[in-house]
Coordinates of C-alpha atoms and ligand atoms in Angstrom, one line a residue:
M14 CA -10.5 -4.6 17.5
F15 CA -10.9 -6.0 13.9
Y16 CA -11.7 -3.5 11.2
K17 CA -15.1 -4.2 9.6
D18 CA -14.9 -7.7 11.0
N19 CA -11.9 -8.5 8.8
K20 CA -9.6 -10.7 10.9
N21 CA -6.6 -9.7 8.9
V22 CA -6.9 -6.0 10.0
E23 CA -6.4 -5.1 13.7
I24 CA -6.7 -1.7 15.2
M25 CA -4.9 -1.3 18.5
E26 CA -6.9 -0.5 21.6
H27 CA -4.3 -0.6 24.3
P28 CA -4.3 2.6 26.4
L29 CA -0.5 2.8 26.4
I30 CA -0.6 3.0 22.6
K31 CA -3.3 5.6 22.6
H32 CA -1.4 7.7 25.1
K33 CA 1.8 7.6 23.2
I34 CA 0.1 8.4 19.9
S35 CA -1.4 11.5 21.5
R36 CA 2.1 12.6 22.5
L37 CA 3.3 12.0 18.9
R38 CA 0.5 14.2 17.5
D39 CA 1.5 17.2 19.6
S40 CA 3.5 19.6 17.4
E41 CA 5.4 20.6 20.6
T42 CA 6.9 17.1 20.9
G43 CA 10.6 17.4 20.0
T44 CA 12.7 15.1 17.8
Y45 CA 14.2 13.0 20.6
E46 CA 10.9 12.3 22.3
F47 CA 9.2 11.7 19.0
R48 CA 11.8 9.1 18.0
S49 CA 11.5 7.3 21.4
L50 CA 7.7 7.2 21.1
I51 CA 7.8 5.7 17.6
E52 CA 10.1 2.9 18.9
E53 CA 7.9 2.3 22.0
I54 CA 4.7 2.1 20.0
A55 CA 6.4 -0.2 17.5
M56 CA 7.4 -2.5 20.3
L57 CA 3.8 -2.5 21.8
E58 CA 2.3 -3.2 18.4
A59 CA 4.8 -5.9 17.7
Y60 CA 3.8 -7.7 20.9
E61 CA 0.3 -8.0 19.4
A62 CA 1.4 -8.7 15.8
L63 CA 3.9 -11.4 16.7
R64 CA 1.6 -13.4 19.0
D65 CA 1.6 -16.3 16.5
L66 CA 5.4 -16.6 16.0
P67 CA 6.3 -20.2 15.7
L68 CA 8.2 -21.8 18.7
V69 CA 10.7 -24.6 18.7
D70 CA 11.5 -26.6 21.8
I71 CA 15.2 -26.6 22.9
E72 CA 16.9 -28.4 25.8
V73 CA 18.0 -26.1 28.7
E74 CA 19.6 -27.1 32.0
T75 CA 18.0 -25.2 34.9
P76 CA 19.7 -25.1 38.3
I77 CA 17.3 -28.0 39.1
E78 CA 17.2 -30.2 36.0
K79 CA 17.3 -30.5 32.2
C80 CA 14.0 -29.6 30.4
M81 CA 12.7 -29.0 26.9
T82 CA 11.4 -25.4 26.7
P83 CA 10.1 -23.2 23.8
T84 CA 12.1 -20.5 22.0
I85 CA 11.6 -18.2 19.0
D86 CA 13.8 -18.7 15.9
G87 CA 14.4 -15.0 15.3
K88 CA 16.4 -15.7 12.1
K89 CA 13.2 -16.7 10.4
L90 CA 11.9 -13.1 10.9
A91 CA 12.7 -10.3 8.5
I92 CA 11.9 -6.7 9.6
V93 CA 11.6 -4.5 6.5
P94 CA 11.2 -0.7 7.1
I95 CA 10.0 1.5 4.3
L96 CA 12.6 4.3 4.1
R97 CA 12.8 6.7 5.7
A98 CA 10.2 6.9 8.4
G99 CA 9.9 3.1 8.8
L100 CA 13.5 3.1 10.1
G101 CA 12.2 4.7 13.3
M102 CA 10.2 1.6 14.2
V103 CA 13.1 -1.0 13.7
N104 CA 14.7 -0.7 17.2
G105 CA 11.4 -1.3 18.9
I106 CA 11.0 -4.7 17.2
H107 CA 14.7 -5.6 17.5
A108 CA 14.4 -5.1 21.3
L109 CA 11.9 -8.0 21.2
V110 CA 13.6 -10.2 18.6
P111 CA 17.3 -9.2 18.5
S112 CA 18.2 -11.9 15.9
A113 CA 15.7 -10.7 13.3
K114 CA 17.2 -9.9 9.9
V115 CA 16.6 -6.4 8.4
G116 CA 15.8 -5.6 4.8
H117 CA 15.1 -2.1 3.4
I118 CA 12.8 -0.7 0.8
G119 CA 13.4 2.9 -0.3
L120 CA 10.3 4.8 -1.5
Y121 CA 9.4 8.4 -1.6
R122 CA 6.1 10.0 -2.4
D123 CA 6.1 12.5 -5.2
P124 CA 4.9 15.8 -3.6
E125 CA 2.7 16.6 -6.7
T126 CA 1.2 13.3 -7.7
H127 CA 1.5 11.6 -4.3
L128 CA 2.6 8.5 -6.1
P129 CA 5.4 6.3 -4.7
H130 CA 8.8 6.0 -6.4
E131 CA 11.3 3.2 -5.5
Y132 CA 15.0 4.1 -5.0
Y133 CA 16.3 1.1 -3.0
C134 CA 15.4 -2.5 -2.3
K135 CA 17.5 -5.1 -0.4
L136 CA 15.9 -8.0 1.3
P137 CA 17.4 -10.8 3.4
D138 CA 17.8 -14.1 1.6
P139 CA 15.9 -16.4 1.3
I140 CA 13.0 -14.1 1.7
D141 CA 10.4 -16.7 0.8
Q142 CA 11.1 -18.7 3.9
R143 CA 10.7 -15.8 6.4
L144 CA 7.9 -14.0 8.1
I145 CA 8.2 -10.4 6.9
V146 CA 7.2 -7.5 9.1
L147 CA 6.9 -4.4 6.9
L148 CA 7.1 -1.1 8.8
D149 CA 5.9 2.4 8.0
P150 CA 4.4 4.7 10.7
M151 CA 2.1 6.4 8.1
L152 CA -0.5 4.7 5.8
A153 CA -2.0 7.7 4.0
T154 CA -3.1 7.0 0.4
G155 CA -1.7 3.5 0.8
G156 CA 0.4 3.9 -2.4
S157 CA 3.7 3.3 -0.7
A158 CA 2.6 0.3 1.3
V159 CA 0.9 -1.3 -1.7
E160 CA 4.1 -0.8 -3.8
A161 CA 6.3 -2.1 -1.0
V162 CA 4.2 -5.3 -0.7
N163 CA 4.4 -5.7 -4.5
F164 CA 8.2 -5.6 -4.3
I165 CA 8.4 -8.1 -1.5
K166 CA 6.0 -10.5 -3.4
Q167 CA 8.1 -10.0 -6.6
H168 CA 11.2 -11.1 -4.7
G169 CA 9.3 -14.2 -3.5
G170 CA 8.0 -13.0 -0.1
K171 CA 4.9 -14.8 1.0
H172 CA 4.0 -14.3 4.6
I173 CA 3.7 -10.6 5.2
K174 CA 2.5 -8.5 8.1
F175 CA 2.3 -4.7 7.7
M176 CA 2.5 -2.5 10.8
C177 CA 1.7 1.3 10.9
I178 CA 1.1 3.7 13.6
I179 CA -1.5 6.0 12.0
A180 CA -3.7 5.1 9.0
A181 CA -6.3 7.0 7.0
P182 CA -9.4 5.0 6.0
E183 CA -8.5 5.6 2.3
G184 CA -5.1 4.0 2.6
L185 CA -6.3 1.1 4.7
E186 CA -9.0 0.2 2.2
N187 CA -6.5 0.5 -0.6
L188 CA -4.0 -1.8 1.0
M189 CA -6.6 -4.3 2.1
N190 CA -8.1 -4.4 -1.5
A191 CA -4.7 -4.7 -3.2
H192 CA -3.3 -7.3 -0.8
P193 CA -6.1 -9.1 1.0
D194 CA -3.7 -11.9 2.0
I195 CA -1.5 -9.8 4.3
E196 CA -2.1 -9.0 8.0
I197 CA -2.4 -5.3 8.8
Y198 CA -1.8 -3.8 12.3
V199 CA -2.8 -0.1 12.8
G200 CA -2.1 2.0 15.9
N201 CA -4.9 4.4 15.2
L202 CA -7.4 4.9 12.4
D203 CA -7.7 8.7 11.7
R204 CA -10.4 10.7 10.0
G205 CA -9.1 11.0 6.5
L206 CA -6.7 12.9 4.1
N207 CA -6.4 16.6 3.4
D208 CA -5.8 18.0 -0.1
N209 CA -2.1 17.3 0.1
A210 CA -2.8 13.7 1.0
Y211 CA -1.6 14.2 4.6
I212 CA -3.5 12.4 7.3
M213 CA -6.0 14.4 9.5
P214 CA -5.4 15.0 12.4
G215 CA -2.3 12.8 11.9
L216 CA 1.1 13.9 13.2
G217 CA 2.5 15.8 10.2
D218 CA 5.5 14.4 8.2
A219 CA 6.7 11.4 10.1
G220 CA 10.1 11.2 8.4
D221 CA 10.9 14.9 9.1
R222 CA 9.9 14.6 12.7
I223 CA 11.9 11.4 13.3
F224 CA 15.1 12.8 11.6
G225 CA 14.7 16.5 12.5
T226 CA 14.7 17.5 8.8
K227 CA 12.6 20.1 6.9
Ligands
PRP482 C1 5.7 9.0 4.0 C2 5.4 7.8 4.9 C3 5.0 6.7 4.0 C4 4.2 7.5 2.9 C5 2.8 7.3 3.2 O1 6.9 8.8 3.4 O2 6.5 7.5 5.7 O3 6.1 6.0 3.4 O4 4.6 8.9 3.0 O5 2.0 7.9 2.2 P1 1.1 7.1 1.2 O6 0.4 6.1 2.0 O7 0.3 8.2 0.6 O8 2.0 6.5 0.2 P2 7.6 9.9 2.4 O9 7.3 9.6 1.0 O10 7.2 11.3 2.9 O11 9.1 9.7 2.6 P3 10.1 9.8 3.9 O12 9.7 8.6 4.8 O13 11.4 9.6 3.3 O14 9.8 11.1 4.5
URA483 N1 3.3 10.9 5.1 C1 3.5 11.4 6.3 O1 4.6 11.4 6.9 N2 2.4 12.0 6.9 C2 1.2 12.0 6.4 O2 0.3 12.5 7.0 C3 1.1 11.4 5.1 C4 2.2 10.9 4.5

């Protein structure tokens, strides 16, 4: 389903994604299951988000004869998780495209101002010639995602898709307005933000639940 008829913003409708997100929300779901669910949802979302990956024909010899057959050039894909929580989604996409390169953007949200601060950025070269899939399970105010896309563009990145698992309407609008050229894939659009800029009903702090910290 497109958000407000915007073809660049897709909200997932698959029942498997809905079911797994419900398991993620449950505060009784432990770290191991939480991590597995994040990976599985990332894989299911990527199936949707990567449906326009370019193909190149290669020659293969089947047991019957030689033929030309389409393949994906995974080296042209860069997966870029926003640290920390985005790391949880990487394996799900690598399972589909093992040869994809991985970059990292380190951002944390100041607990008082809720504004993002960068502490790390390393992207595969040459970034301008790759499809970049930026990952973060949570799109809350949108500050972190907007800033991450700014960094990627400053480094020359052009073709960007952003994948998250849960979004608040505020964050989604913010990202769409700041970067109308990128494609955005959302597992579920939640109700809104609380006074601490946490998503309601959300799933709590994604990074802490993936890595068992707090
Ligand atoms: C969380 C989450 C996003 C960000 C979303 O990260 O993983 O990166 O907050 O919030 P925003 O849309 O309001 O910017 P956090 O800063 O808690 O860091 P962590 O992943 O290291 O826990
Ligand atoms: N970051 C999270 O991990 N969860 C939220 O609800 C908001 C920001």
